[in-house]
GROMACS .gro file of C-alpha atoms in nm:
model
  411
    1MET     CA    1   0.014   0.006  -0.025
    2LEU     CA    2   0.115   0.380  -0.102
    3ALA     CA    3   0.189   0.556   0.251
    4ILE     CA    4   0.015   0.877   0.252
    5HIS     CA    5   0.141   1.145   0.471
    6VAL     CA    6  -0.149   1.323   0.675
    7ARG     CA    7  -0.116   1.703   0.693
    8ALA     CA    8  -0.307   2.009   0.845
    9VAL     CA    9  -0.310   2.354   0.741
   10VAL     CA   10  -0.257   2.585   1.027
   11GLY     CA   11  -0.185   2.966   1.097
   12ASN     CA   12  -0.421   3.241   0.920
   13VAL     CA   13  -0.503   3.281   0.574
   14GLY     CA   14  -0.482   3.518   0.350
   15HIS     CA   15  -0.674   3.701   0.050
   16ARG     CA   16  -0.841   3.358  -0.083
   17SER     CA   17  -1.150   3.209   0.018
   18GLY     CA   18  -1.119   2.863  -0.112
   19HIS     CA   19  -0.852   2.642  -0.196
   20ARG     CA   20  -0.828   2.323  -0.356
   21LEU     CA   21  -0.511   2.062  -0.337
   22ARG     CA   22  -0.499   1.717  -0.610
   23VAL     CA   23  -0.277   1.494  -0.522
   24SER     CA   24  -0.235   1.166  -0.720
   25SER     CA   25  -0.282   0.839  -0.482
   26SER     CA   26  -0.511   0.557  -0.444
   27SER     CA   27  -0.571   0.616  -0.084
   28VAL     CA   28  -0.841   0.832   0.061
   29VAL     CA   29  -0.697   1.114   0.319
   30THR     CA   30  -0.841   1.388   0.527
   31ALA     CA   31  -0.665   1.678   0.644
   32VAL     CA   32  -0.760   1.914   0.956
   33LEU     CA   33  -0.782   2.252   0.902
   34PHE     CA   34  -0.719   2.498   1.225
   35ASN     CA   35  -0.623   2.870   1.335
   36ASN     CA   36  -0.383   2.870   1.630
   37ASN     CA   37  -0.275   3.296   1.564
   38ASN     CA   38  -0.664   3.454   1.689
   39ASN     CA   39  -1.001   3.492   1.720
   40ASN     CA   40  -1.075   3.705   1.372
   41THR     CA   41  -0.991   3.422   1.132
   42ASN     CA   42  -1.139   3.085   1.137
   43ILE     CA   43  -1.062   2.819   0.929
   44LEU     CA   44  -1.282   2.519   0.925
   45THR     CA   45  -1.266   2.148   0.825
   46ALA     CA   46  -1.123   2.001   0.513
   47ALA     CA   47  -1.302   1.722   0.332
   48ALA     CA   48  -1.112   1.474   0.109
   49VAL     CA   49  -1.305   1.308  -0.109
   50THR     CA   50  -1.194   0.969  -0.337
   51CYS     CA   51  -1.201   1.040  -0.709
   52GLY     CA   52  -1.081   0.731  -0.869
   53HIS     CA   53  -0.691   0.759  -0.840
   54GLN     CA   54  -0.726   1.112  -0.703
   55PHE     CA   55  -0.841   1.270  -0.371
   56ASP     CA   56  -0.931   1.637  -0.324
   57VAL     CA   57  -0.845   1.798  -0.002
   58VAL     CA   58  -1.105   2.082  -0.021
   59GLY     CA   59  -1.109   2.382   0.271
   60ARG     CA   60  -1.330   2.686   0.262
   61ARG     CA   61  -1.157   2.964   0.476
   62HIS     CA   62  -1.275   3.287   0.586
   63TYR     CA   63  -1.008   3.571   0.630
   64SER     CA   64  -0.948   3.866   0.838
   65GLN     CA   65  -1.019   4.211   0.701
   66GLN     CA   66  -0.734   4.344   0.957
   67GLN     CA   67  -0.424   4.122   0.887
   68GLN     CA   68  -0.311   3.886   0.638
   69HIS     CA   69  -0.115   3.560   0.747
   70ILE     CA   70   0.068   3.281   0.547
   71THR     CA   71  -0.103   2.905   0.551
   72ARG     CA   72   0.168   2.586   0.623
   73LEU     CA   73   0.106   2.239   0.634
   74ALA     CA   74   0.210   2.034   0.892
   75GLU     CA   75   0.247   1.712   0.920
   76VAL     CA   76  -0.015   1.497   1.121
   77GLY     CA   77   0.097   1.149   1.060
   78ARG     CA   78   0.083   0.855   0.812
   79LEU     CA   79  -0.270   0.690   0.686
   80GLU     CA   80  -0.351   0.327   0.717
   81GLN     CA   81  -0.591   0.135   0.533
   82PRO     CA   82  -0.948   0.135   0.662
   83LYS     CA   83  -1.053  -0.185   0.806
   84MET     CA   84  -1.313  -0.349   0.581
   85ASP     CA   85  -1.377  -0.617   0.863
   86GLY     CA   86  -1.347  -0.643   1.235
   87LYS     CA   87  -1.316  -0.349   1.480
   88TYR     CA   88  -1.082  -0.051   1.559
   89ASP     CA   89  -0.884  -0.168   1.912
   90THR     CA   90  -0.864   0.143   2.173
   91GLY     CA   91  -0.619   0.386   2.152
   92GLN     CA   92  -0.635   0.377   1.752
   93LEU     CA   93  -0.574   0.728   1.608
   94PHE     CA   94  -0.814   0.880   1.321
   95LEU     CA   95  -0.982   1.119   1.099
   96HIS     CA   96  -1.314   1.144   1.070
   97ARG     CA   97  -1.432   1.105   0.727
   98VAL     CA   98  -1.691   1.370   0.754
   99PHE     CA   99  -1.572   1.596   1.001
  100GLY     CA  100  -1.252   1.555   0.960
  101TYR     CA  101  -1.114   1.615   1.314
  102ARG     CA  102  -0.833   1.389   1.455
  103GLY     CA  103  -0.987   1.170   1.736
  104VAL     CA  104  -0.850   0.850   1.934
  105THR     CA  105  -1.086   0.551   1.975
  106LEU     CA  106  -1.201   0.462   2.331
  107PHE     CA  107  -1.430   0.154   2.313
  108PRO     CA  108  -1.679  -0.001   2.055
  109TRP     CA  109  -2.070  -0.006   2.079
  110MET     CA  110  -2.243  -0.256   1.868
  111ALA     CA  111  -2.574  -0.069   1.782
  112ARG     CA  112  -2.916  -0.145   1.566
  113VAL     CA  113  -2.965   0.064   1.291
  114TYR     CA  114  -3.298   0.099   1.167
  115ASP     CA  115  -3.284   0.230   0.787
  116ARG     CA  116  -3.619   0.385   0.648
  117ASP     CA  117  -3.422   0.433   0.339
  118VAL     CA  118  -3.354   0.034   0.285
  119ASN     CA  119  -3.632  -0.174   0.114
  120HIS     CA  120  -3.861  -0.354   0.318
  121ASN     CA  121  -4.071  -0.597   0.137
  122LYS     CA  122  -3.938  -0.863   0.340
  123THR     CA  123  -4.025  -0.952   0.692
  124PRO     CA  124  -3.808  -0.783   0.861
  125THR     CA  125  -3.617  -1.012   1.151
  126THR     CA  126  -3.568  -0.716   1.379
  127THR     CA  127  -3.798  -0.366   1.415
  128THR     CA  128  -3.838  -0.099   1.609
  129THR     CA  129  -4.029  -0.063   1.937
  130THR     CA  130  -4.310   0.199   1.942
  131THR     CA  131  -4.414   0.306   2.232
  132THR     CA  132  -4.613   0.612   2.369
  133SER     CA  133  -4.585   0.851   2.711
  134THR     CA  134  -4.692   1.201   2.841
  135THR     CA  135  -4.473   1.413   2.739
  136ARG     CA  136  -4.319   1.773   2.862
  137PRO     CA  137  -4.103   1.961   2.729
  138LEU     CA  138  -3.743   2.063   2.926
  139ALA     CA  139  -3.729   2.378   3.058
  140ALA     CA  140  -3.370   2.408   2.989
  141ASP     CA  141  -3.388   2.370   2.631
  142GLU     CA  142  -3.711   2.602   2.606
  143ALA     CA  143  -3.458   2.915   2.429
  144ALA     CA  144  -3.375   2.648   2.158
  145ILE     CA  145  -3.683   2.456   2.078
  146GLY     CA  146  -3.888   2.735   2.070
  147SER     CA  147  -4.275   2.802   2.118
  148THR     CA  148  -4.468   2.450   2.223
  149THR     CA  149  -4.792   2.433   2.136
  150ALA     CA  150  -4.988   2.137   2.332
  151ALA     CA  151  -5.210   1.918   2.090
  152ALA     CA  152  -5.401   1.715   2.332
  153ASN     CA  153  -5.712   1.649   2.128
  154ASP     CA  154  -5.534   1.548   1.840
  155ASP     CA  155  -5.502   1.156   1.769
  156SER     CA  156  -5.206   0.973   1.592
  157SER     CA  157  -5.390   0.926   1.276
  158SER     CA  158  -5.386   1.285   1.228
  159SER     CA  159  -5.009   1.353   1.304
  160ASN     CA  160  -4.940   1.086   1.004
  161ALA     CA  161  -5.245   1.269   0.750
  162SER     CA  162  -4.943   1.385   0.502
  163GLY     CA  163  -4.862   1.020   0.465
  164TYR     CA  164  -4.525   0.960   0.567
  165ASN     CA  165  -4.343   0.926   0.927
  166THR     CA  166  -4.557   0.705   0.993
  167VAL     CA  167  -4.464   0.602   1.361
  168GLY     CA  168  -4.573   0.258   1.365
  169ARG     CA  169  -4.445   0.137   1.036
  170GLU     CA  170  -4.202  -0.227   1.088
  171VAL     CA  171  -3.811  -0.121   0.995
  172ARG     CA  172  -3.607  -0.389   0.950
  173GLY     CA  173  -3.304  -0.329   1.188
  174HIS     CA  174  -2.931  -0.439   1.152
  175THR     CA  175  -2.608  -0.468   1.351
  176HIS     CA  176  -2.334  -0.148   1.306
  177THR     CA  177  -2.064  -0.098   1.524
  178TYR     CA  178  -2.013   0.256   1.665
  179TYR     CA  179  -1.729   0.368   1.854
  180GLN     CA  180  -1.657   0.638   2.161
  181VAL     CA  181  -1.433   0.870   2.107
  182LEU     CA  182  -1.217   1.179   2.219
  183ILE     CA  183  -1.198   1.413   1.988
  184ASP     CA  184  -0.834   1.643   1.967
  185SER     CA  185  -0.930   1.991   2.145
  186ARG     CA  186  -0.735   2.172   1.822
  187ASP     CA  187  -0.980   2.068   1.646
  188CYS     CA  188  -1.287   2.145   1.817
  189PRO     CA  189  -1.355   2.525   1.703
  190PHE     CA  190  -1.340   2.437   1.379
  191VAL     CA  191  -1.544   2.202   1.322
  192ARG     CA  192  -1.934   2.153   1.247
  193THR     CA  193  -2.038   1.904   1.533
  194GLN     CA  194  -2.117   1.972   1.888
  195THR     CA  195  -1.799   1.915   2.072
  196GLU     CA  196  -1.998   1.927   2.408
  197ALA     CA  197  -2.303   1.717   2.324
  198VAL     CA  198  -2.265   1.439   2.556
  199THR     CA  199  -2.438   1.512   2.879
  200PHE     CA  200  -2.520   1.380   3.258
  201LEU     CA  201  -2.752   1.464   3.452
  202GLY     CA  202  -2.617   1.653   3.816
  203ASN     CA  203  -2.628   1.389   4.137
  204GLN     CA  204  -2.925   1.526   4.331
  205GLU     CA  205  -3.238   1.369   4.272
  206ASN     CA  206  -3.409   1.687   4.218
  207SER     CA  207  -3.121   1.833   3.971
  208ARG     CA  208  -3.249   1.962   3.651
  209SER     CA  209  -2.866   2.035   3.617
  210LEU     CA  210  -2.673   1.909   3.304
  211TYR     CA  211  -2.291   1.804   3.288
  212ALA     CA  212  -2.109   1.799   2.962
  213ILE     CA  213  -1.756   1.609   2.887
  214PRO     CA  214  -1.614   1.807   2.619
  215GLY     CA  215  -1.452   1.629   2.280
  216LEU     CA  216  -1.658   1.302   2.365
  217ASP     CA  217  -1.828   1.187   2.056
  218TYR     CA  218  -1.991   0.875   1.883
  219VAL     CA  219  -1.870   0.793   1.556
  220ALA     CA  220  -1.965   0.519   1.272
  221HIS     CA  221  -1.694   0.252   1.203
  222GLU     CA  222  -1.696   0.339   0.787
  223ASP     CA  223  -1.617   0.746   0.932
  224ILE     CA  224  -1.338   0.600   1.080
  225LEU     CA  225  -1.010   0.680   0.862
  226PRO     CA  226  -0.731   0.504   1.097
  227TYR     CA  227  -0.344   0.686   1.071
  228THR     CA  228  -0.041   0.650   1.261
  229SER     CA  229   0.180   0.909   1.470
  230THR     CA  230   0.543   0.999   1.542
  231GLU     CA  231   0.435   1.289   1.763
  232LYS     CA  232   0.484   1.177   2.151
  233GLN     CA  233   0.113   1.337   2.227
  234PRO     CA  234  -0.103   1.280   1.904
  235ILE     CA  235  -0.387   1.399   2.056
  236GLN     CA  236  -0.434   1.674   2.287
  237HIS     CA  237  -0.731   1.618   2.527
  238GLU     CA  238  -0.767   1.601   2.852
  239LEU     CA  239  -0.863   1.285   2.942
  240PHE     CA  240  -0.647   1.121   2.693
  241ASP     CA  241  -0.365   1.056   2.950
  242LYS     CA  242  -0.592   0.951   3.211
  243PHE     CA  243  -0.777   0.683   2.962
  244LEU     CA  244  -0.482   0.587   2.783
  245MET     CA  245  -0.119   0.475   2.856
  246VAL     CA  246   0.176   0.418   2.565
  247ASP     CA  247   0.233   0.025   2.498
  248PRO     CA  248   0.526  -0.011   2.225
  249GLU     CA  249   0.397  -0.374   2.168
  250LYS     CA  250   0.074  -0.314   2.088
  251ASP     CA  251  -0.075  -0.184   1.734
  252PRO     CA  252  -0.221   0.103   1.790
  253PRO     CA  253   0.090   0.144   2.051
  254TYR     CA  254  -0.211   0.258   2.363
  255SER     CA  255  -0.355   0.042   2.573
  256PRO     CA  256  -0.664   0.147   2.838
  257ARG     CA  257  -0.587   0.243   3.157
  258GLU     CA  258  -0.785   0.103   3.458
  259THR     CA  259  -0.983   0.444   3.480
  260LEU     CA  260  -1.097   0.440   3.093
  261ARG     CA  261  -1.272   0.089   3.192
  262ALA     CA  262  -1.364   0.190   3.555
  263TRP     CA  263  -1.546   0.489   3.360
  264GLN     CA  264  -1.691   0.307   3.103
  265GLU     CA  265  -1.845   0.042   3.345
  266LYS     CA  266  -1.963   0.315   3.578
  267ASN     CA  267  -2.169   0.502   3.324
  268HIS     CA  268  -2.248   0.279   3.073
  269PRO     CA  269  -2.596   0.279   3.122
  270TRP     CA  270  -2.612   0.666   3.017
  271LEU     CA  271  -2.336   0.631   2.780
  272GLU     CA  272  -2.457   0.311   2.584
  273LEU     CA  273  -2.558   0.399   2.205
  274SER     CA  274  -2.783   0.084   2.127
  275ASP     CA  275  -3.041   0.218   1.826
  276VAL     CA  276  -2.969   0.449   1.576
  277HIS     CA  277  -3.265   0.572   1.342
  278LYS     CA  278  -3.187   0.687   0.928
  279GLU     CA  279  -3.415   0.868   0.673
  280THR     CA  280  -3.299   1.060   0.312
  281THR     CA  281  -3.519   1.315   0.219
  282ASP     CA  282  -3.443   1.410  -0.185
  283THR     CA  283  -3.062   1.460  -0.081
  284ILE     CA  284  -3.073   1.531   0.263
  285ARG     CA  285  -2.999   1.223   0.524
  286VAL     CA  286  -3.102   1.267   0.855
  287THR     CA  287  -2.950   1.041   1.136
  288VAL     CA  288  -3.123   1.038   1.502
  289ILE     CA  289  -2.900   0.842   1.820
  290PRO     CA  290  -3.123   0.888   2.113
  291PHE     CA  291  -2.976   0.826   2.457
  292TYR     CA  292  -3.188   0.753   2.814
  293MET     CA  293  -3.017   1.021   3.126
  294GLY     CA  294  -3.200   0.895   3.370
  295CYS     CA  295  -3.481   0.991   3.606
  296ARG     CA  296  -3.486   1.287   3.865
  297ASN     CA  297  -3.796   1.374   4.084
  298SER     CA  298  -3.938   1.690   4.040
  299GLN     CA  299  -4.282   1.835   4.257
  300ASN     CA  300  -4.336   1.443   4.374
  301ALA     CA  301  -4.339   1.356   4.016
  302ASN     CA  302  -4.064   1.165   3.816
  303VAL     CA  303  -3.962   1.311   3.517
  304TYR     CA  304  -3.738   1.106   3.238
  305TRP     CA  305  -3.444   1.273   3.084
  306TRP     CA  306  -3.303   1.205   2.682
  307ARG     CA  307  -3.065   1.359   2.511
  308TYR     CA  308  -3.060   1.266   2.129
  309CYS     CA  309  -2.787   1.353   1.861
  310ILE     CA  310  -2.903   1.461   1.516
  311ARG     CA  311  -2.669   1.492   1.225
  312LEU     CA  312  -2.776   1.593   0.851
  313GLU     CA  313  -2.581   1.531   0.560
  314ASN     CA  314  -2.620   1.641   0.195
  315LEU     CA  315  -2.583   1.357  -0.035
  316GLY     CA  316  -2.634   1.556  -0.336
  317ASP     CA  317  -2.432   1.860  -0.555
  318MET     CA  318  -2.678   2.140  -0.469
  319ALA     CA  319  -2.650   2.338  -0.094
  320VAL     CA  320  -2.963   2.352   0.063
  321GLN     CA  321  -3.002   2.554   0.432
  322LEU     CA  322  -3.222   2.431   0.747
  323ARG     CA  323  -3.483   2.717   0.800
  324GLU     CA  324  -3.730   2.557   1.062
  325ARG     CA  325  -3.785   2.215   1.304
  326HIS     CA  326  -4.097   2.101   1.359
  327TRP     CA  327  -4.158   1.780   1.590
  328ARG     CA  328  -4.437   1.594   1.756
  329ILE     CA  329  -4.424   1.413   2.063
  330PHE     CA  330  -4.637   1.136   2.118
  331SER     CA  331  -4.800   1.009   2.455
  332LEU     CA  332  -4.994   0.683   2.519
  333SER     CA  333  -5.266   0.857   2.673
  334GLY     CA  334  -5.365   1.085   2.384
  335THR     CA  335  -5.126   1.401   2.422
  336LEU     CA  336  -4.984   1.548   2.117
  337GLU     CA  337  -4.728   1.826   2.137
  338THR     CA  338  -4.589   2.014   1.867
  339VAL     CA  339  -4.288   2.210   1.880
  340ARG     CA  340  -4.186   2.425   1.571
  341GLY     CA  341  -3.918   2.680   1.561
  342ARG     CA  342  -3.664   2.878   1.357
  343GLY     CA  343  -3.353   2.652   1.260
  344VAL     CA  344  -3.239   2.444   1.528
  345VAL     CA  345  -2.940   2.521   1.838
  346GLY     CA  346  -2.960   2.897   1.743
  347GLN     CA  347  -2.833   2.792   1.385
  348GLU     CA  348  -2.946   2.768   1.038
  349PRO     CA  349  -2.659   2.538   0.880
  350VAL     CA  350  -2.577   2.569   0.527
  351LEU     CA  351  -2.544   2.204   0.386
  352SER     CA  352  -2.302   2.232   0.096
  353LYS     CA  353  -2.073   2.036  -0.141
  354SER     CA  354  -1.762   2.139   0.063
  355PHE     CA  355  -1.976   2.133   0.386
  356PRO     CA  356  -2.190   1.853   0.376
  357ALA     CA  357  -2.256   1.793   0.738
  358PHE     CA  358  -2.360   1.930   1.057
  359GLN     CA  359  -2.461   1.746   1.334
  360TYR     CA  360  -2.595   1.886   1.680
  361SER     CA  361  -2.753   1.751   1.992
  362SER     CA  362  -3.033   1.871   2.233
  363HIS     CA  363  -3.268   1.698   2.485
  364VAL     CA  364  -3.604   1.634   2.594
  365SER     CA  365  -3.778   1.494   2.902
  366LEU     CA  366  -4.083   1.287   2.974
  367GLN     CA  367  -4.342   1.233   3.256
  368ALA     CA  368  -4.359   0.871   3.188
  369PRO     CA  369  -4.039   0.613   3.116
  370SER     CA  370  -4.110   0.577   2.744
  371GLY     CA  371  -4.212   0.773   2.416
  372HIS     CA  372  -4.137   0.853   2.078
  373MET     CA  373  -4.091   1.165   1.827
  374TRP     CA  374  -4.037   1.234   1.476
  375GLY     CA  375  -4.121   1.546   1.258
  376THR     CA  376  -3.954   1.735   0.986
  377PHE     CA  377  -3.695   2.036   0.919
  378LYS     CA  378  -3.822   2.275   0.630
  379MET     CA  379  -3.499   2.270   0.408
  380GLU     CA  380  -3.450   2.586   0.140
  381LYS     CA  381  -3.245   2.564  -0.156
  382GLU     CA  382  -3.052   2.796  -0.355
  383ASP     CA  383  -3.351   2.903  -0.603
  384GLY     CA  384  -3.570   2.996  -0.311
  385THR     CA  385  -3.780   2.667  -0.343
  386THR     CA  386  -3.859   2.478   0.025
  387PHE     CA  387  -3.907   2.133   0.113
  388ASP     CA  388  -3.959   1.924   0.447
  389CYS     CA  389  -3.700   1.691   0.505
  390ARG     CA  390  -3.842   1.363   0.723
  391ILE     CA  391  -3.694   1.317   1.116
  392PRO     CA  392  -3.706   0.923   1.102
  393PRO     CA  393  -3.950   0.834   1.418
  394PHE     CA  394  -3.758   0.715   1.726
  395THR     CA  395  -3.847   0.572   2.044
  396LEU     CA  396  -3.778   0.727   2.400
  397GLU     CA  397  -3.716   0.404   2.596
  398SER     CA  398  -3.610   0.458   2.991
  399LYS     CA  399  -3.343   0.177   3.185
  400PRO     CA  400  -3.410   0.063   3.505
  401ASP     CA  401  -3.279   0.400   3.708
  402ALA     CA  402  -2.943   0.308   3.924
  403ASN     CA  403  -2.750   0.567   4.116
  404SER     CA  404  -2.687   0.875   3.899
  405PRO     CA  405  -2.357   0.866   3.663
  406SER     CA  406  -2.069   1.106   3.721
  407PRO     CA  407  -1.862   1.287   3.411
  408ASN     CA  408  -1.594   1.301   3.667
  409ALA     CA  409  -1.321   1.047   3.483
  410ASN     CA  410  -1.142   1.019   3.830
  411THR     CA  411  -1.448   0.845   4.024
   0.00000   0.00000   0.00000
């Protein structure tokens, strides 16, 4: 196999707003662009695209009007052949295929993936569970979610009058490998994914506080582009040395510390990735991953919390922009809540050929141990026309609630 040196662009950028580098190779490579000088100039992620025996490293650059600086390439490491079979070991350095950041694998999760784009004519061997519950919007999320309208008198059939997003539809599931990973802190400010998306509840029984571990993510097996590095500290993250130790006899040359094993075991119920839901409308692929966070008591009533991670990816050539969101939260008692608002998490991201993906997380709480959600994103094309992009229905299931987890890696 041809060895490819992986490089990153560092420093600030001059007057040009875009750059394309073409190199002859049979390998795929991704570079990470970042800015280490000031806050006036942002250098975003570069994505790599296989093109026969060539690849493009594409980076969109924003520049400061006050000053211009020279961009240079700094070596990151040497790309390895991605694994088609088997799993990556703990300590594998990688570049994210879509978002371009540098990271390291901690441990794998085996998830059930429900892809609504797959032909479901055959009898499914695994199906999603449809459960309903009484719902209440999470107070801490109200600013991000927007206005909420309770539709207690609606029935479930009215929510499906448009003929799509039928929650009860059986979908075939298959098992797929995902990884818990650490993101290099140098790349966190410049990737189009929230890097504080993994959250925990506070330890107090009546607490509604959320705690986040910066730079923690979940990555699908196919999004791992493995590489090796000669740097003594290839990944900069506060948990890297706490979780991993150098082991020259291994490949990759890192072994898990007992701290990582204890942390994984202690927080397993709230870290575990179990179900992944996917659906494509036009060329926009939406992936949803729900996580149960635990139960707390509020005013003598149990409140169950979930976080959900959503990734939007443009698989086409025409740029689109997310303008609005429309959620439905259905309960077994017949309550249907409708949530509408502009954008997501305060943004209206553009999904273009250069920057095709955006990922974010949010939260929801229910006053019952299970429920389900579905909805649409209103997307606007370059010509001004709009269409509704479906959000695949996903189930919110609770687990037996043991002691509250602590995000502290030392406990």
